[in-house]
Amino acid sequence: MANITEGRGSCVAPFLELSRFPSKEGYQPGRFCAPVPSRGGSIECCLPCPVTSWIYSDNFETLPKVSNWLNVTGMVCTASLLVSFFVLPIERTSRHYLNVCFIVAVCILQLGFIIPLGAQPEQCHDAITPNDMISDLTCAFSGACLLAGGFAAISWGFLRSLSIHLQICWQVVPGRKFFWSSLLAGWGLPILFGSVALARTGVSYRFGDTCHINHDKALQDYWGPLLAFATVSTILQFATLGYCIRVYIRALFKDDGRSQSSSGLPSHNGSVKTVTAKQAYRRVQKAIAVQWRGIVVVVIIIVNVIFLAVVFVSMDNTEQAVMQNFGRAEPWLSCLVLNKGDKNMCLDKVKGLTTSESTVMAVLILMSLNGIWTLLFLGRASMIPGWIDLIRTRFARKHDFVSVDARRLSTNARPYEMMTSPPHSEYAPKTPEAVVTSPSIDGDTLAVLSSQTPKEYSFTRDAKYVSPTMSFSTPRPPSSGRYHGREWDPINTYARPWSPNTGKGGMI
């Protein structure tokens, strides 16, 4: 960084002369310079970089770091949730591709705040110029993750809102076409609008170590489409909520009308309407019971992103108004000159020239809590016993089974253990005795038997098999006769014979 004393030139403290910094690198529109009259003519004097160190208090420098570390905590939450989705069975997690993709989008958004923690980038290219995505690689990666992750979170929030709206309000279950369309839109749109924003608008260090989108063309290239999808998603959420309230009220009034009816039995039409209202209410109740966690976390993140967009758009408009009319900033700039660069004496005069410090703090903190909200609402208590079962089945030792009675009735348990090697003779099991003992054969008898043929010394006699009359278990040769190949006798089976003359059963 250039020497500040040498760069002051003809400007008074704390300003630096623009002509002393001829470099064209860095984000040139990020300089805060104003023409100052002098004896030799008008000269351009600029505030030292970063500008946020002059318009906010000293505590503001620690706020972005706190936000980044909160995003680390959120990343741990979302990463553990993704691992649980991929490792544990679906009965434990109730995972869905809309939830998984939404969590991945939140992770990408958090990377934009985590990358600067490891890289420790330099915010300023020189004494008056902030770095941008061209002059600093860390700025390019952090800004790209922030733009793509924010738009992806809004896109998947919109797709989830659309899916719930179709299921509850229109009784349409999204199928395979919706799945592939969601993947294409959920990841294609963030890549498209993020690339356009980086190419046409760019990112730079505006406050903190994370690069944010520049104000030039940001509204039409990025914030406009982002706010459009967020608005449609919010409308779908409120439409679904209104339908649920309508179904509940309708079912409530139908139940009251039936209970106040004077007749003992309701009419046919009223009975059908009451059942329909109750069925619709039960269907909506089941859908809300399953989806309420996802609805809440989507609404929270959409509100956070909308808040971020509104704050940045207002910040851009304020900065543009000040740059076009330096007369609004003259009291503050004069105060800095009179107090020799002591910004704490002039913080009260900077109000109205930029977004308040409390608003910026609220935006950063809310964006940092997205990962924690995701774990609280999309995580389930059943995941804890699921992990316990997984660890037990994977890492627990498999013990051999030993009977409890054997332990209790025997003083030595070794004879009852399952052993792979041959047992010792002392503990060898006893061979069971035969129930029937065959007669012993001496040597002479064995010689006589061996000289005979197998048929002669067979100990069994041949038995002729007599087939029962009604048995069909053995094959019989086909019989030829007047019964046309029938293998049974009508007389023996008490069946009525068939007459060839009449074609009916009867006597021949």
XYZ file of C-alpha atoms in Angstrom:
508
model
C 0.000 0.000 0.000
C 1.333 3.427 -0.865
C 2.640 5.697 1.824
C -0.232 7.831 3.113
C 1.982 10.829 3.841
C 3.359 10.880 0.302
C -0.128 10.441 -1.138
C -1.605 13.383 0.723
C -0.208 15.911 -1.719
C -2.044 19.221 -1.620
C -5.004 17.795 0.347
C -5.482 18.310 4.059
C -5.711 15.450 6.514
C -7.249 12.953 6.371
C -7.748 13.214 2.597
C -5.362 11.969 -0.094
C -4.792 13.463 -3.500
C -6.213 11.411 -6.359
C -3.415 12.261 -8.790
C -0.871 10.506 -6.582
C -2.554 7.117 -7.313
C -2.516 6.614 -11.094
C -3.147 2.853 -10.928
C -6.209 1.700 -12.850
C -6.580 -1.595 -10.978
C -9.084 -2.222 -8.230
C -12.648 -0.947 -8.134
C -12.317 2.657 -9.307
C -15.962 3.669 -8.647
C -15.450 2.558 -5.048
C -13.296 5.576 -4.327
C -14.869 8.393 -2.305
C -13.384 11.520 -3.877
C -14.590 15.114 -4.062
C -13.286 18.225 -5.788
C -11.667 20.721 -3.425
C -10.845 24.312 -4.515
C -7.209 25.453 -4.081
C -4.877 28.229 -5.279
C -3.741 26.217 -8.263
C -7.300 25.215 -9.162
C -9.635 22.380 -8.183
C -8.021 19.158 -6.990
C -9.560 15.753 -6.238
C -9.204 14.656 -2.626
C -10.260 11.178 -1.496
C -10.955 9.475 1.784
C -8.549 6.646 2.653
C -9.719 3.094 2.007
C -11.848 1.522 3.374
C -14.546 4.176 3.486
C -16.598 2.235 6.044
C -13.885 2.872 8.637
C -14.753 6.595 8.411
C -18.532 6.448 8.424
C -19.035 3.793 11.129
C -17.711 3.384 14.663
C -14.668 1.361 15.647
C -16.892 -1.553 16.753
C -18.072 -2.009 13.188
C -14.774 -3.628 12.182
C -15.403 -6.600 14.485
C -18.973 -7.135 13.298
C -18.134 -8.761 9.921
C -15.731 -11.151 11.663
C -18.426 -12.164 14.144
C -20.782 -12.710 11.220
C -18.225 -14.891 9.460
C -17.702 -17.084 12.526
C -21.454 -17.453 12.942
C -21.545 -18.728 9.387
C -18.945 -21.327 10.362
C -21.322 -22.533 13.058
C -24.147 -22.555 10.517
C -22.000 -24.538 8.091
C -21.410 -27.183 10.759
C -25.186 -27.402 11.275
C -26.049 -27.703 7.585
C -23.186 -30.112 6.871
C -24.271 -32.415 9.704
C -27.803 -32.286 8.341
C -26.648 -33.270 4.853
C -24.531 -36.127 6.219
C -27.524 -37.383 8.189
C -29.662 -37.275 5.050
C -27.164 -39.350 3.063
C -26.184 -41.837 5.801
C -29.301 -42.483 7.866
C -32.389 -44.272 6.497
C -35.284 -42.197 5.259
C -37.453 -43.311 8.185
C -35.141 -41.335 10.479
C -34.701 -38.205 8.360
C -37.800 -37.875 6.107
C -35.462 -36.437 3.498
C -36.729 -34.962 0.246
C -34.858 -33.600 -2.743
C -36.384 -30.145 -2.222
C -34.985 -30.064 1.312
C -31.589 -31.406 0.264
C -31.159 -28.882 -2.563
C -32.359 -26.034 -0.351
C -29.755 -26.943 2.296
C -27.014 -27.120 -0.365
C -28.013 -23.618 -1.502
C -27.696 -22.348 2.077
C -24.231 -23.956 2.295
C -23.107 -22.131 -0.856
C -24.388 -18.867 0.607
C -22.424 -19.482 3.794
C -19.224 -20.174 1.852
C -19.241 -16.545 0.750
C -18.694 -15.532 4.385
C -16.357 -18.403 5.344
C -13.791 -18.123 2.530
C -12.381 -14.773 3.785
C -11.663 -16.308 7.192
C -9.038 -18.595 5.745
C -7.697 -16.276 3.058
C -7.468 -13.072 5.165
C -7.743 -10.838 2.081
C -6.630 -7.240 1.735
C -9.655 -5.015 1.274
C -7.797 -2.180 -0.445
C -5.687 -2.253 -3.604
C -4.038 1.023 -2.670
C -4.635 3.804 -0.149
C -7.891 4.992 -1.798
C -9.070 2.083 -4.000
C -10.873 -1.056 -2.792
C -10.115 -4.421 -4.380
C -12.571 -6.107 -6.704
C -12.931 -9.551 -8.243
C -10.278 -8.826 -10.867
C -7.576 -7.550 -8.553
C -8.258 -10.096 -5.784
C -9.086 -13.785 -6.334
C -10.593 -14.237 -2.870
C -13.040 -11.464 -3.646
C -14.115 -13.265 -6.827
C -14.804 -16.569 -5.031
C -16.563 -15.073 -2.019
C -18.702 -12.795 -4.192
C -19.637 -15.606 -6.572
C -20.710 -17.861 -3.680
C -22.722 -15.048 -2.168
C -24.558 -14.237 -5.405
C -25.159 -17.838 -6.493
C -26.067 -19.068 -2.996
C -28.516 -16.239 -2.355
C -30.308 -16.747 -5.657
C -30.290 -20.551 -5.236
C -31.863 -20.244 -1.775
C -34.635 -18.068 -3.208
C -35.117 -20.403 -6.200
C -35.453 -23.557 -4.110
C -37.651 -21.716 -1.642
C -39.921 -20.788 -4.548
C -39.988 -24.379 -5.847
C -40.811 -25.703 -2.398
C -43.603 -23.158 -1.999
C -44.964 -24.152 -5.423
C -44.859 -27.853 -4.526
C -46.737 -27.340 -1.260
C -49.269 -25.088 -2.966
C -49.998 -27.713 -5.636
C -50.391 -30.497 -3.087
C -52.617 -28.632 -0.626
C -54.691 -26.331 -2.824
C -54.969 -28.309 -6.061
C -54.436 -31.894 -4.866
C -51.686 -32.374 -7.448
C -48.750 -34.535 -6.406
C -45.567 -33.384 -8.221
C -44.060 -36.223 -10.176
C -40.975 -36.934 -12.215
C -41.472 -34.020 -14.604
C -41.592 -31.609 -11.681
C -38.447 -33.226 -10.288
C -36.365 -32.676 -13.415
C -37.834 -29.233 -14.013
C -36.980 -28.274 -10.427
C -33.375 -29.406 -10.829
C -33.050 -27.448 -14.056
C -34.616 -24.265 -12.693
C -33.228 -24.527 -9.159
C -29.601 -24.672 -10.296
C -29.810 -23.168 -13.778
C -31.289 -19.826 -12.743
C -28.692 -19.093 -10.005
C -25.862 -19.920 -12.412
C -27.412 -17.741 -15.106
C -28.178 -14.655 -13.033
C -25.010 -15.023 -10.964
C -22.877 -15.111 -14.104
C -24.678 -12.117 -15.581
C -24.245 -10.159 -12.351
C -20.534 -10.945 -12.183
C -19.954 -10.060 -15.817
C -21.984 -6.837 -15.973
C -21.867 -5.555 -12.391
C -19.053 -7.279 -10.527
C -18.280 -7.543 -6.814
C -15.916 -5.606 -4.536
C -15.135 -5.029 -0.877
C -17.841 -2.667 0.308
C -17.805 -3.522 4.013
C -16.054 -6.342 5.782
C -13.900 -9.096 4.274
C -16.695 -10.411 2.058
C -17.196 -9.035 -1.437
C -20.687 -7.789 -2.249
C -22.254 -6.828 -5.542
C -21.497 -3.347 -6.850
C -24.232 -0.768 -7.208
C -23.865 -0.213 -10.968
C -26.652 -2.134 -12.807
C -27.190 -4.298 -9.736
C -30.930 -3.659 -9.579
C -31.766 -4.852 -13.085
C -29.178 -7.626 -13.265
C -29.529 -9.264 -9.854
C -31.736 -7.646 -7.246
C -34.717 -7.280 -9.590
C -35.008 -10.991 -10.561
C -34.196 -12.006 -6.986
C -36.965 -9.856 -5.543
C -39.372 -11.083 -8.237
C -38.900 -14.757 -7.290
C -39.042 -13.901 -3.592
C -42.310 -11.982 -4.105
C -43.934 -14.838 -6.036
C -42.807 -17.322 -3.400
C -44.270 -15.148 -0.653
C -47.568 -14.864 -2.540
C -47.742 -18.659 -2.895
C -47.075 -19.084 0.826
C -49.857 -16.678 1.785
C -52.244 -18.202 -0.774
C -51.629 -21.656 0.704
C -52.108 -20.308 4.212
C -55.353 -18.593 3.186
C -56.661 -21.806 1.665
C -55.878 -23.710 4.868
C -57.722 -21.103 6.941
C -60.690 -21.269 4.552
C -60.871 -25.073 4.766
C -60.660 -24.947 8.549
C -63.451 -22.367 8.858
C -65.616 -24.254 6.382
C -65.224 -27.525 8.291
C -65.901 -25.707 11.558
C -69.157 -24.184 10.313
C -70.315 -27.458 8.781
C -69.790 -29.239 12.091
C -71.717 -26.508 13.938
C -74.574 -26.661 11.436
C -74.896 -30.389 11.803
C -74.834 -30.253 15.614
C -77.544 -27.540 15.683
C -79.809 -29.338 13.237
C -83.241 -30.138 14.725
C -83.727 -33.389 12.856
C -82.182 -36.525 14.101
C -80.617 -37.414 10.748
C -79.188 -34.822 8.329
C -80.319 -34.592 4.752
C -78.445 -36.379 2.011
C -76.939 -33.228 0.455
C -75.889 -31.735 3.768
C -74.391 -35.001 4.820
C -72.258 -35.233 1.681
C -71.055 -31.623 2.026
C -70.130 -32.158 5.644
C -68.079 -35.226 4.847
C -66.325 -33.402 1.986
C -65.409 -30.461 4.214
C -64.089 -32.740 6.933
C -62.071 -34.778 4.445
C -60.529 -31.639 3.001
C -59.689 -30.386 6.477
C -58.050 -33.680 7.430
C -56.049 -33.733 4.214
C -54.830 -30.176 4.751
C -54.095 -30.918 8.400
C -51.910 -33.892 7.478
C -50.059 -31.910 4.834
C -49.396 -29.018 7.207
C -48.243 -31.406 9.940
C -45.623 -32.831 7.566
C -44.550 -29.626 5.809
C -44.708 -26.912 8.482
C -40.989 -27.073 9.274
C -39.994 -26.529 5.681
C -42.546 -23.749 5.295
C -41.193 -21.873 8.314
C -37.507 -22.108 7.365
C -38.243 -21.084 3.758
C -40.185 -18.058 4.951
C -37.369 -17.065 7.335
C -34.646 -17.251 4.680
C -36.787 -15.499 2.072
C -37.436 -12.677 4.526
C -33.701 -12.444 5.286
C -32.753 -12.276 1.606
C -35.469 -9.689 0.905
C -34.194 -7.638 3.819
C -30.647 -7.898 2.460
C -31.793 -6.828 -1.012
C -33.758 -3.851 0.294
C -30.822 -2.682 2.430
C -28.355 -2.926 -0.454
C -30.675 -1.185 -2.891
C -31.244 1.666 -0.428
C -27.495 1.840 0.258
C -26.786 2.103 -3.474
C -29.370 4.842 -3.906
C -27.955 6.815 -0.965
C -24.391 6.544 -2.227
C -25.424 7.633 -5.693
C -27.272 10.634 -4.277
C -24.220 11.695 -2.241
C -21.839 11.246 -5.185
C -24.078 13.412 -7.372
C -24.493 16.114 -4.715
C -21.472 16.567 -2.454
C -23.201 19.467 -0.789
C -25.072 16.961 1.392
C -21.768 15.577 2.697
C -20.067 18.966 3.171
C -20.819 19.286 6.934
C -19.374 15.866 7.586
C -16.288 16.414 5.411
C -15.635 19.802 7.020
C -15.911 18.195 10.453
C -13.232 15.662 9.496
C -10.922 18.443 8.366
C -11.458 20.567 11.459
C -10.901 17.600 13.808
C -7.823 16.382 11.854
C -9.382 13.091 10.858
C -11.025 12.161 14.167
C -14.087 10.344 12.874
C -15.643 9.827 16.309
C -16.255 13.575 16.540
C -18.195 13.546 13.269
C -20.303 10.371 13.417
C -23.436 12.346 14.234
C -23.102 14.305 10.970
C -22.854 11.212 8.768
C -26.438 10.210 9.476
C -28.558 10.294 6.356
C -25.568 9.886 4.069
C -25.451 6.093 4.297
C -27.259 3.119 5.802
C -27.194 3.119 9.578
C -24.770 0.874 11.398
C -27.539 -0.958 13.259
C -29.251 -1.874 9.985
C -26.051 -3.292 8.502
C -25.432 -5.220 11.716
C -28.950 -6.688 11.586
C -28.486 -7.789 7.958
C -25.176 -9.544 8.629
C -26.391 -11.297 11.774
C -29.636 -12.479 10.190
C -27.804 -13.853 7.165
C -25.396 -15.669 9.466
C -28.194 -17.514 11.303
C -29.623 -19.253 8.225
C -27.677 -22.458 8.836
C -28.806 -22.645 12.454
C -32.446 -22.102 11.461
C -32.123 -24.825 8.841
C -30.931 -27.378 11.395
C -33.614 -26.442 13.927
C -36.513 -26.776 11.493
C -35.383 -29.421 8.999
C -33.588 -31.594 11.525
C -35.567 -34.234 13.412
C -35.193 -35.725 16.848
C -35.319 -39.217 15.308
C -31.880 -38.587 13.794
C -30.241 -38.898 17.218
C -31.336 -42.528 17.856
C -30.592 -43.191 14.180
C -26.960 -42.180 14.679
C -26.791 -44.210 17.895
C -28.058 -47.325 16.092
C -25.632 -46.744 13.231
C -22.649 -46.448 15.563
C -23.715 -49.527 17.512
C -24.097 -51.675 14.409
C -20.842 -50.504 12.843
C -18.463 -50.355 15.789
C -19.927 -52.664 18.464
C -18.112 -55.989 19.087
C -20.002 -59.101 18.112
C -19.923 -61.495 21.134
C -20.536 -65.257 20.882
C -23.829 -66.454 22.275
C -23.602 -68.214 25.632
C -26.699 -69.571 27.316
C -27.659 -67.961 30.584
C -28.573 -71.366 32.024
C -25.130 -72.645 31.143
C -23.533 -69.823 33.060
C -25.824 -70.348 36.000
C -25.731 -74.153 36.280
C -22.107 -74.792 35.446
C -19.097 -73.885 37.490
C -16.943 -74.013 34.386
C -18.371 -72.266 31.343
C -15.771 -73.493 28.866
C -17.701 -76.630 27.777
C -20.565 -74.366 26.655
C -18.496 -71.918 24.626
C -18.465 -71.967 20.835
C -14.900 -72.796 19.820
C -13.498 -72.911 16.313
C -10.459 -75.057 17.223
C -10.797 -78.731 18.331
C -11.604 -78.869 22.049
C -9.346 -80.392 24.643
C -10.022 -84.031 25.462
C -11.018 -83.069 28.978
C -13.757 -80.802 27.672
C -14.597 -82.747 24.501
C -18.355 -83.379 24.144
C -19.567 -86.951 24.525
C -20.681 -88.788 21.397
C -24.413 -89.696 21.617
C -25.275 -93.361 21.927
C -27.366 -95.059 19.263
C -30.974 -95.876 20.082
C -30.994 -99.171 18.106
C -27.889 -101.321 18.084
C -27.301 -103.402 14.982
C -26.376 -107.105 15.534
C -22.725 -107.867 15.460
C -21.393 -109.892 12.542
C -18.379 -112.126 12.939
C -15.692 -112.653 10.355
C -17.069 -115.937 8.903
C -20.495 -114.505 8.319
C -19.023 -111.417 6.691
C -17.034 -113.598 4.287
C -20.142 -115.585 3.283
C -22.121 -112.435 2.674
C -19.385 -110.878 0.586
C -19.315 -113.921 -1.712
C -23.024 -113.677 -2.451
C -24.741 -111.392 -4.921
C -26.609 -108.366 -3.586
C -29.918 -110.049 -4.281
C -29.014 -113.094 -2.220
C -28.082 -111.309 0.967
C -30.740 -108.639 0.790
C -32.315 -108.186 4.183
C -35.536 -106.761 2.740
C -38.346 -108.494 0.941
C -40.036 -107.288 -2.222
C -43.523 -105.907 -1.711
C -46.011 -105.470 -4.530
C -47.634 -102.092 -4.621
C -51.445 -102.215 -4.872
C -52.912 -99.000 -6.162
C -56.246 -97.989 -4.650
C -59.243 -97.735 -6.868
C -59.585 -93.931 -6.618
C -55.840 -93.216 -6.778
C -54.393 -91.265 -9.715
C -50.885 -91.033 -8.378
C -49.314 -93.555 -10.772
C -49.413 -93.328 -14.581
C -51.613 -95.795 -16.405
C -51.595 -96.768 -20.070
C -54.344 -95.166 -22.122
C -57.341 -97.443 -22.409
C -59.121 -97.963 -25.685
C -62.812 -98.433 -25.592
C -66.069 -96.734 -25.970
C -65.218 -94.146 -23.358
C -62.824 -92.342 -25.797
C -59.677 -92.592 -23.744
C -61.192 -92.116 -20.307
C -59.118 -93.708 -17.574
C -61.942 -94.280 -15.124
C -64.917 -96.595 -15.026
C -68.312 -94.910 -14.538
C -69.686 -98.006 -12.844
C -66.956 -98.085 -10.227
C -67.224 -94.364 -9.569
C -71.046 -94.326 -9.492
C -71.166 -91.792 -12.335
C -73.946 -91.695 -14.879
C -72.747 -93.250 -18.165
C -72.690 -91.183 -21.349
C -75.017 -92.220 -24.137
C -73.661 -91.759 -27.688
C -77.208 -91.554 -29.068
C -78.568 -88.848 -26.815
C -75.294 -87.075 -25.878
C -76.510 -87.037 -22.289
C -75.930 -89.104 -19.275
C -78.228 -92.041 -18.922
C -78.583 -95.768 -19.217
C -77.294 -97.398 -22.393
